[in-house]
Short mmCIF file of C-alpha atoms and ligand atoms in Angstrom, two decimals:
data_model
loop_
_atom_site.label_atom_id
_atom_site.label_comp_id
_atom_site.label_asym_id
_atom_site.label_seq_id
_atom_site.Cartn_x
_atom_site.Cartn_y
_atom_site.Cartn_z
CA MET A 1 45.33 37.38 -23.27
CA LYS A 2 43.30 35.71 -26.00
CA ARG A 3 39.92 34.13 -26.22
CA VAL A 4 39.79 30.28 -26.79
CA LYS A 5 36.80 28.00 -27.58
CA VAL A 6 36.59 25.79 -24.76
CA TRP A 7 33.06 24.32 -24.39
CA ASP A 8 31.50 22.62 -27.41
CA PRO A 9 27.88 23.23 -28.07
CA ALA A 10 26.86 19.62 -26.69
CA VAL A 11 28.56 20.43 -23.44
CA ARG A 12 26.66 23.75 -23.08
CA LEU A 13 23.40 22.53 -24.25
CA SER A 14 23.36 19.27 -21.89
CA HIS A 15 24.47 21.35 -18.93
CA LEU A 16 21.64 23.84 -19.91
CA ALA A 17 19.08 20.85 -20.30
CA MET A 18 20.09 19.36 -16.81
CA GLY A 19 19.44 22.59 -15.16
CA VAL A 20 16.07 23.08 -16.66
CA LEU A 21 14.90 19.46 -16.18
CA VAL A 22 16.08 19.34 -12.48
CA LEU A 23 14.18 22.53 -11.60
CA ALA A 24 11.16 20.99 -13.52
CA ALA A 25 11.54 17.55 -11.96
CA PHE A 26 11.51 19.33 -8.67
CA LEU A 27 8.46 21.52 -9.36
CA THR A 28 6.40 18.51 -10.29
CA SER A 29 7.39 16.21 -7.45
CA GLU A 30 4.89 17.07 -4.89
CA GLU A 31 1.31 16.43 -6.39
CA ASP A 32 0.07 13.26 -7.43
CA ASP A 33 -1.34 14.53 -10.57
CA THR A 34 1.92 15.79 -11.75
CA LEU A 35 3.81 12.49 -11.09
CA PRO A 36 3.44 11.08 -14.54
CA LEU A 37 5.12 14.22 -15.99
CA HIS A 38 7.67 14.14 -13.19
CA MET A 39 8.48 10.65 -14.21
CA ARG A 40 8.98 11.51 -17.79
CA LEU A 41 11.07 14.58 -17.01
CA GLY A 42 13.29 12.36 -14.81
CA LEU A 43 13.47 9.90 -17.68
CA GLY A 44 14.74 12.86 -20.01
CA LEU A 45 17.22 13.76 -17.13
CA LEU A 46 18.65 10.36 -17.25
CA GLY A 47 18.88 10.64 -21.05
CA VAL A 48 20.89 13.75 -20.91
CA VAL A 49 23.04 12.44 -18.26
CA LEU A 50 23.89 9.31 -20.23
CA PHE A 51 24.72 11.52 -23.31
CA ARG A 52 27.02 13.73 -21.22
CA VAL A 53 28.77 10.59 -19.78
CA VAL A 54 29.27 9.28 -23.38
CA TRP A 55 30.39 12.57 -24.54
CA GLY A 56 32.95 12.64 -21.64
CA PHE A 57 34.82 9.77 -23.49
CA VAL A 58 34.39 10.80 -27.15
CA GLY A 59 33.59 14.42 -27.10
CA SER A 60 35.83 17.47 -27.73
CA THR A 61 39.13 18.12 -25.89
CA HIS A 62 37.57 19.85 -22.79
CA ALA A 63 34.37 17.95 -22.84
CA ARG A 64 36.52 14.64 -21.90
CA PHE A 65 36.71 13.32 -18.45
CA SER A 66 40.45 12.61 -19.16
CA ASP A 67 40.96 16.42 -19.61
CA PHE A 68 39.51 17.48 -16.17
CA VAL A 69 39.39 14.43 -13.68
CA LYS A 70 42.40 14.53 -11.51
CA GLY A 71 43.79 12.61 -8.68
CA PRO A 72 43.47 13.58 -4.95
CA LYS A 73 46.75 15.28 -4.96
CA ALA A 74 45.80 17.69 -7.95
CA VAL A 75 42.51 18.54 -6.22
CA LEU A 76 44.51 19.33 -2.98
CA THR A 77 46.88 21.51 -4.71
CA ALA A 78 44.01 23.32 -6.46
CA VAL A 79 42.35 24.05 -3.17
CA ARG A 80 45.43 25.22 -1.61
CA SER A 81 46.08 27.66 -4.46
CA MET A 82 42.50 28.89 -4.48
CA VAL A 83 42.90 29.45 -0.71
CA ARG A 84 45.96 31.51 -1.28
CA GLY A 85 43.81 33.45 -3.88
CA LYS A 86 46.13 32.48 -6.64
CA PRO A 87 44.31 29.74 -8.57
CA GLU A 88 46.30 27.84 -11.25
CA HIS A 89 44.85 28.62 -14.51
CA THR A 90 43.05 25.57 -16.00
CA LEU A 91 41.33 26.07 -19.30
CA GLY A 92 38.68 23.41 -18.85
CA HIS A 93 37.25 22.56 -15.49
CA ASN A 94 39.85 23.10 -12.71
CA PRO A 95 40.20 19.67 -10.37
CA VAL A 96 37.84 20.89 -7.63
CA GLY A 97 35.26 21.99 -10.26
CA ALA A 98 35.68 18.54 -11.94
CA LEU A 99 34.94 16.65 -8.67
CA MET A 100 31.83 18.57 -8.55
CA VAL A 101 30.96 17.81 -11.99
CA VAL A 102 31.31 14.07 -11.47
CA THR A 103 29.67 14.04 -8.00
CA LEU A 104 26.63 15.69 -9.80
CA LEU A 105 26.59 13.48 -12.75
CA VAL A 106 26.74 10.35 -10.52
CA LEU A 107 24.05 11.80 -8.20
CA LEU A 108 21.67 12.74 -10.91
CA ALA A 109 22.27 9.20 -12.68
CA PHE A 110 21.40 7.80 -9.03
CA VAL A 111 18.28 9.79 -8.58
CA THR A 112 16.78 9.37 -11.68
CA MET A 113 17.36 5.63 -11.79
CA THR A 114 15.92 4.96 -8.44
CA GLY A 115 12.94 7.16 -9.57
CA ILE A 116 12.39 4.70 -12.59
CA VAL A 117 12.72 1.64 -10.37
CA MET A 118 9.93 3.29 -8.50
CA GLY A 119 7.87 4.08 -11.45
CA LEU A 120 8.03 0.53 -12.66
CA GLY A 121 7.67 -1.18 -9.56
CA PRO A 122 4.43 -0.24 -7.55
CA ASP A 123 2.77 -3.47 -6.34
CA TRP A 124 0.96 -5.43 -9.06
CA SER A 125 0.78 -2.40 -11.33
CA GLY A 126 4.25 -2.00 -12.63
CA PRO A 127 6.49 -4.36 -14.75
CA LEU A 128 8.94 -4.74 -11.81
CA ALA A 129 6.27 -5.77 -9.27
CA LEU A 130 8.21 -4.69 -6.03
CA SER A 131 6.78 -5.49 -2.56
CA LYS A 132 5.23 -2.47 -0.68
CA SER A 133 8.34 -2.72 1.71
CA THR A 134 11.04 -2.55 -1.07
CA LEU A 135 9.15 0.18 -2.81
CA HIS A 136 9.11 2.19 0.43
CA LEU A 137 12.86 1.74 0.78
CA VAL A 138 13.51 2.74 -2.91
CA LYS A 139 11.19 5.92 -2.16
CA GLU A 140 13.19 6.82 0.76
CA VAL A 141 16.51 6.49 -1.01
CA HIS A 142 15.21 8.55 -4.10
CA GLU A 143 13.85 11.33 -2.10
CA GLY A 144 16.98 11.59 0.13
CA ALA A 145 19.31 11.57 -2.86
CA ALA A 146 17.18 14.12 -4.58
CA GLU A 147 17.24 16.49 -1.54
CA ALA A 148 21.08 16.46 -1.71
CA LEU A 149 20.96 17.84 -5.32
CA PRO A 150 19.80 21.57 -4.33
CA VAL A 151 22.62 21.65 -1.71
CA LEU A 152 25.33 20.30 -4.19
CA ILE A 153 23.84 22.90 -6.99
CA VAL A 154 24.20 25.73 -4.64
CA LEU A 155 27.81 24.70 -3.73
CA HIS A 156 28.54 24.33 -7.45
CA VAL A 157 27.19 27.64 -8.34
CA LEU A 158 29.09 29.28 -5.39
CA GLY A 159 32.25 27.60 -6.53
CA VAL A 160 32.02 28.95 -10.01
CA ILE A 161 31.38 32.40 -8.77
CA LEU A 162 34.43 32.19 -6.40
CA SER A 163 36.56 30.82 -9.17
CA SER A 164 35.33 33.72 -11.54
CA VAL A 165 36.44 36.05 -8.98
CA LEU A 166 39.67 34.69 -8.40
CA GLU A 167 40.46 34.07 -12.01
CA LYS A 168 39.13 37.44 -12.98
CA GLN A 169 36.78 36.05 -15.63
CA ASN A 170 33.16 35.22 -16.19
CA LEU A 171 32.88 31.45 -15.97
CA ILE A 172 29.08 31.45 -16.17
CA GLY A 173 29.24 33.69 -19.22
CA GLY A 174 31.80 31.13 -20.37
CA MET A 175 29.52 28.26 -20.29
CA VAL A 176 26.92 30.26 -22.32
CA THR A 177 29.16 31.50 -25.11
CA GLY A 178 31.71 28.56 -25.07
CA PHE A 179 34.60 30.85 -24.90
CA LYS A 180 37.27 31.48 -21.96
CA ARG A 181 40.21 33.75 -21.91
CA ALA A 182 43.72 32.17 -21.86
CA ASP A 183 47.28 33.25 -21.68
CA ASP A 184 48.88 34.47 -24.91
CA ALA A 185 51.43 31.65 -24.29
CA HIS A 186 48.49 28.84 -24.08
CA VAL A 187 48.61 26.29 -26.80
CA GLU A 188 45.51 24.01 -27.25
CA PRO A 189 46.24 20.40 -27.50
CA GLY A 190 45.21 18.92 -30.82
CA ALA A 191 41.65 18.54 -31.11
CA PRO A 192 39.75 15.25 -32.27
CA SER A 193 39.10 15.13 -35.87
CA ALA A 194 35.49 16.25 -37.05
CA LEU A 195 34.77 12.54 -38.33
CA ARG A 196 35.58 11.05 -34.73
CA LEU A 197 33.64 13.84 -33.13
CA THR A 198 30.62 13.28 -35.49
CA ALA A 199 30.68 9.62 -34.89
CA GLY A 200 31.07 9.93 -31.14
CA PHE A 201 28.25 12.38 -31.19
CA LEU A 202 25.85 10.04 -33.02
CA MET A 203 26.89 7.15 -30.70
CA ALA A 204 25.99 9.25 -27.67
CA VAL A 205 22.75 10.38 -28.83
CA VAL A 206 21.54 6.97 -30.24
CA LEU A 207 22.62 5.27 -26.84
CA ALA A 208 20.79 7.74 -24.87
CA ALA A 209 17.79 7.94 -27.10
CA ALA A 210 17.42 4.02 -27.03
CA VAL A 211 17.52 3.97 -23.22
CA VAL A 212 14.92 6.84 -22.90
CA LEU A 213 12.46 5.35 -25.59
CA GLY A 214 12.73 1.94 -24.26
CA LEU A 215 11.66 3.14 -20.69
CA TRP A 216 9.41 5.52 -21.82
CA ARG A 217 7.27 2.86 -23.19
CA VAL A 218 7.04 0.79 -20.13
CA LEU A 219 6.70 3.52 -17.68
CA PRO A 220 3.14 3.77 -16.41
CA SER A 221 1.15 6.66 -18.00
CA GLY A 222 -0.56 7.66 -14.71
CA VAL A 223 -0.67 6.75 -11.19
CA ALA A 224 -4.40 5.70 -11.70
CA ASP A 225 -3.17 2.81 -13.49
CA ALA A 226 -3.69 0.69 -10.18
CA ALA A 227 -7.49 0.13 -11.11
CA PRO A 228 -6.77 -1.84 -14.24
CA ALA A 229 -4.21 -3.89 -12.69
CA LEU A 230 -6.66 -4.81 -9.89
CA LEU A 231 -9.55 -5.37 -12.39
CA SER A 232 -7.35 -8.01 -14.10
CA THR A 233 -7.23 -9.78 -10.69
CA TYR A 234 -10.97 -9.59 -10.18
CA GLU A 235 -11.38 -10.77 -13.75
CA GLN A 236 -9.47 -13.96 -13.13
CA GLN A 237 -11.48 -14.47 -9.99
CA ALA A 238 -14.72 -13.91 -11.78
CA ARG A 239 -13.92 -16.60 -14.38
CA ALA A 240 -12.99 -18.93 -11.71
CA GLU A 241 -16.26 -18.12 -9.87
CA SER A 242 -18.83 -18.38 -12.79
CA PRO A 243 -17.97 -20.07 -16.18
CA SER A 244 -20.59 -17.88 -17.80
CA PHE A 245 -18.73 -14.64 -17.10
CA GLU A 246 -18.02 -12.62 -20.00
CA ARG A 247 -16.94 -9.07 -19.14
CA PHE A 248 -17.32 -6.22 -16.35
CA ASP A 249 -20.10 -3.96 -16.88
CA VAL A 250 -20.54 -0.31 -16.11
CA ALA A 251 -24.39 -0.32 -16.05
CA ARG A 252 -24.23 -3.50 -13.52
CA GLY A 253 -21.63 -1.51 -11.45
CA LYS A 254 -23.75 1.50 -11.32
CA ALA A 255 -26.91 -0.22 -10.21
CA LEU A 256 -24.79 -1.89 -7.39
CA TYR A 257 -23.79 1.66 -6.29
CA PHE A 258 -27.17 3.24 -6.25
CA THR A 259 -29.57 0.20 -5.31
CA GLU A 260 -30.87 0.78 -1.85
CA HIS A 261 -31.24 -2.35 0.67
CA PRO A 262 -33.11 -2.34 3.91
CA THR A 263 -30.57 -2.45 6.77
CA LYS A 264 -30.80 -1.61 10.28
CA ASN A 265 -30.10 2.11 9.77
CA GLY A 266 -32.91 2.07 7.20
CA ALA A 267 -32.69 2.02 3.33
CA THR A 268 -28.79 2.15 2.34
CA SER A 269 -26.93 2.06 -0.80
CA CYS A 270 -23.13 2.62 -1.58
CA ALA A 271 -24.03 6.10 -2.44
CA THR A 272 -25.35 6.71 1.02
CA CYS A 273 -22.01 7.07 2.50
CA HIS A 274 -19.84 7.41 -0.66
CA SER A 275 -22.22 10.31 -2.14
CA PRO A 276 -24.41 10.01 -5.35
CA ASP A 277 -21.15 11.37 -7.35
CA ALA A 278 -18.21 9.08 -6.28
CA ARG A 279 -15.88 11.84 -7.49
CA GLN A 280 -17.15 13.85 -4.53
CA GLU A 281 -16.32 13.38 -0.77
CA GLY A 282 -18.62 11.17 1.28
CA ARG A 283 -20.05 10.99 4.59
CA SER A 284 -20.48 8.05 7.04
CA PRO A 285 -23.66 8.04 9.13
CA VAL A 286 -21.66 9.46 12.11
CA GLY A 287 -20.57 12.39 9.91
CA LYS A 288 -17.21 11.19 9.25
CA ARG A 289 -15.68 12.68 6.08
CA ILE A 290 -14.77 9.93 3.37
CA ASP A 291 -12.32 10.72 0.53
CA PRO A 292 -13.78 10.23 -2.95
CA LEU A 293 -14.00 6.79 -4.20
CA ALA A 294 -13.44 7.33 -7.91
CA PRO A 295 -9.75 6.94 -8.96
CA SER A 296 -9.94 9.70 -11.22
CA ALA A 297 -10.64 12.01 -8.20
CA ASN A 298 -8.52 9.97 -5.63
CA PRO A 299 -5.45 8.27 -7.09
CA ASP A 300 -4.82 6.42 -3.80
CA ARG A 301 -7.99 4.52 -4.31
CA PHE A 302 -7.40 0.88 -5.17
CA THR A 303 -3.68 1.05 -4.98
CA ASP A 304 -3.74 -1.63 -2.31
CA ALA A 305 -5.47 -4.74 -3.10
CA ALA A 306 -5.77 -5.93 0.40
CA LYS A 307 -7.34 -2.69 1.73
CA ALA A 308 -9.91 -2.77 -1.05
CA MET A 309 -10.90 -6.31 -0.47
CA LYS A 310 -11.18 -5.43 3.33
CA TRP A 311 -13.74 -2.52 2.55
CA PHE A 312 -15.47 -4.59 -0.09
CA ASP A 313 -16.22 -7.22 2.40
CA ARG A 314 -17.10 -4.81 5.34
CA ASN A 315 -19.44 -2.67 3.18
CA CYS A 316 -21.22 -5.09 1.08
CA THR A 317 -22.06 -7.11 4.12
CA GLN A 318 -23.49 -4.05 5.66
CA VAL A 319 -25.54 -3.06 2.71
CA LEU A 320 -26.21 -6.32 1.01
CA GLY A 321 -26.04 -8.52 4.02
CA ARG A 322 -23.38 -10.74 2.17
CA PRO A 323 -19.88 -10.20 0.71
CA CYS A 324 -19.62 -9.12 -2.91
CA THR A 325 -18.79 -11.59 -5.57
CA ALA A 326 -15.84 -10.89 -7.84
CA VAL A 327 -18.21 -10.19 -10.57
CA GLU A 328 -19.60 -7.36 -8.49
CA ARG A 329 -16.48 -6.01 -7.25
CA GLY A 330 -15.17 -5.70 -11.04
CA ASP A 331 -18.59 -4.08 -12.12
CA PHE A 332 -18.35 -1.71 -9.28
CA LEU A 333 -14.72 -0.83 -10.01
CA THR A 334 -15.45 -0.56 -13.89
CA TYR A 335 -18.31 1.94 -12.97
CA LEU A 336 -15.88 3.97 -10.61
CA SER A 337 -13.16 3.93 -13.29
CA SER A 338 -15.54 5.25 -15.83
CA LEU A 339 -16.22 8.54 -13.91
C1 LIG B 401 -21.86 3.10 6.02
C2 LIG B 401 -21.00 3.87 5.15
C3 LIG B 401 -20.49 3.09 3.87
C4 LIG B 401 -21.27 2.41 3.02
C5 LIG B 401 -22.83 2.40 2.99
C6 LIG B 401 -20.36 1.99 2.14
N1 LIG B 401 -19.15 2.30 2.38
FE1 LIG B 401 -17.37 1.76 1.36
N2 LIG B 401 -16.35 2.72 2.59
C7 LIG B 401 -16.77 3.39 3.89
C8 LIG B 401 -15.77 3.81 4.60
C9 LIG B 401 -15.81 4.52 5.83
C10 LIG B 401 -14.63 3.57 3.92
C11 LIG B 401 -12.98 3.80 4.32
C12 LIG B 401 -12.61 5.15 4.34
C13 LIG B 401 -11.76 5.43 3.26
O1 LIG B 401 -11.03 4.73 2.81
O2 LIG B 401 -11.86 6.71 3.09
C14 LIG B 401 -14.91 2.83 2.78
C15 LIG B 401 -13.96 2.29 1.69
C16 LIG B 401 -14.59 1.51 0.56
C17 LIG B 401 -13.66 0.94 -0.19
C18 LIG B 401 -12.11 1.06 -0.30
C19 LIG B 401 -11.54 1.46 -1.64
C20 LIG B 401 -10.03 1.55 -1.59
O3 LIG B 401 -9.28 0.68 -2.00
O4 LIG B 401 -9.60 2.67 -1.01
C21 LIG B 401 -14.36 0.09 -1.06
C22 LIG B 401 -14.04 -0.70 -2.37
C23 LIG B 401 -15.92 0.39 -0.71
N3 LIG B 401 -15.84 1.25 0.35
C24 LIG B 401 -16.84 -0.27 -1.46
C25 LIG B 401 -18.20 0.00 -1.02
C26 LIG B 401 -19.25 -0.63 -1.72
C27 LIG B 401 -19.25 -1.62 -2.78
C28 LIG B 401 -20.39 -0.18 -1.06
C29 LIG B 401 -21.85 -0.65 -1.31
C30 LIG B 401 -22.18 -1.94 -1.44
C31 LIG B 401 -20.07 0.65 0.14
N4 LIG B 401 -18.65 0.72 0.01
C32 LIG B 401 -20.72 1.27 0.98
C33 LIG B 401 -18.25 3.50 4.30
C34 LIG B 401 -19.20 2.97 3.59
#
């Protein structure tokens, strides 16, 4: 038996990065306030996957898909020999492992790409401007595909452990050190020249980095990006409404929020129900809890233009005795966004 260098540093590092990024993306996927980070982790993951795919064509001997991707016949033969407890010795990925490698890469690419479509598409706030129903569909597909990941990863790890036992060598350690054992008679095929490897490596890095950096700049930086988008709609309406309109104003919005008006329930302002601090929960006259109105405290606020409009109409009419103008709606939202 002799030790042979099988996995180059690019294979090992990209493998490690994928594991870490998948875990981090899972941990940040549930809470609204970690979603911006989640999107960036996902984008980084897509970059690593892209790099690995390109490296699969231009990388070192055992990094290449042509080295390990085999047809169904070879996969069946390998499964049969594993079942018999006498696995054929493959220095790179064996045909069954290779199937898993390709499946995982395809799934990771799919999950990250649907995630990016979601990030770019929320109604009038993202550059893709998807409709609510399309966005919902993409979300379902993204989450469903992401849930398949842990299942496949567990199978992958179990497969590696099983192969380690059958082949009597530590394959996990091999992915860390890069070395595996081979028969003395084993002859390594000729490796690509250092020049070709360097050129291939640079190409893979540049391609992956270009995609990541390009998308990084257009991905929204936070879920609360909805308010600015709605504000620009109100701004257009305000210009159409009054030619003298210049800009929305925090102080005017604040005055609208706190000024009391006589109503059938006595003197009432927006603060009566929405609480004097709009970052806090409010309470309706019948004691029903109202979620905070300020987008900084409640990212769901002002993400739905029709819903916002419905409540502006209803609540302004109740407090002021008339619907709010576009200038008032813009001032109000500008004040809330300043909190
Ligand atoms: C009588 C109680 C009450 C008063 C007074 C009141 N609101 Fe509301 N407001 C509500 C309730 C209830 C909701 C909807 C429940 C929810 O979305 O949590 C709501 C929701 C809203 C929303 C929806 C935001 C979104 O898109 O999610 C806006 C905008 C709003 N109110 C504006 C105002 C303004 C402007 C005033 C003052 C002129 C005001 N409200 C006064 C009870 C009130």
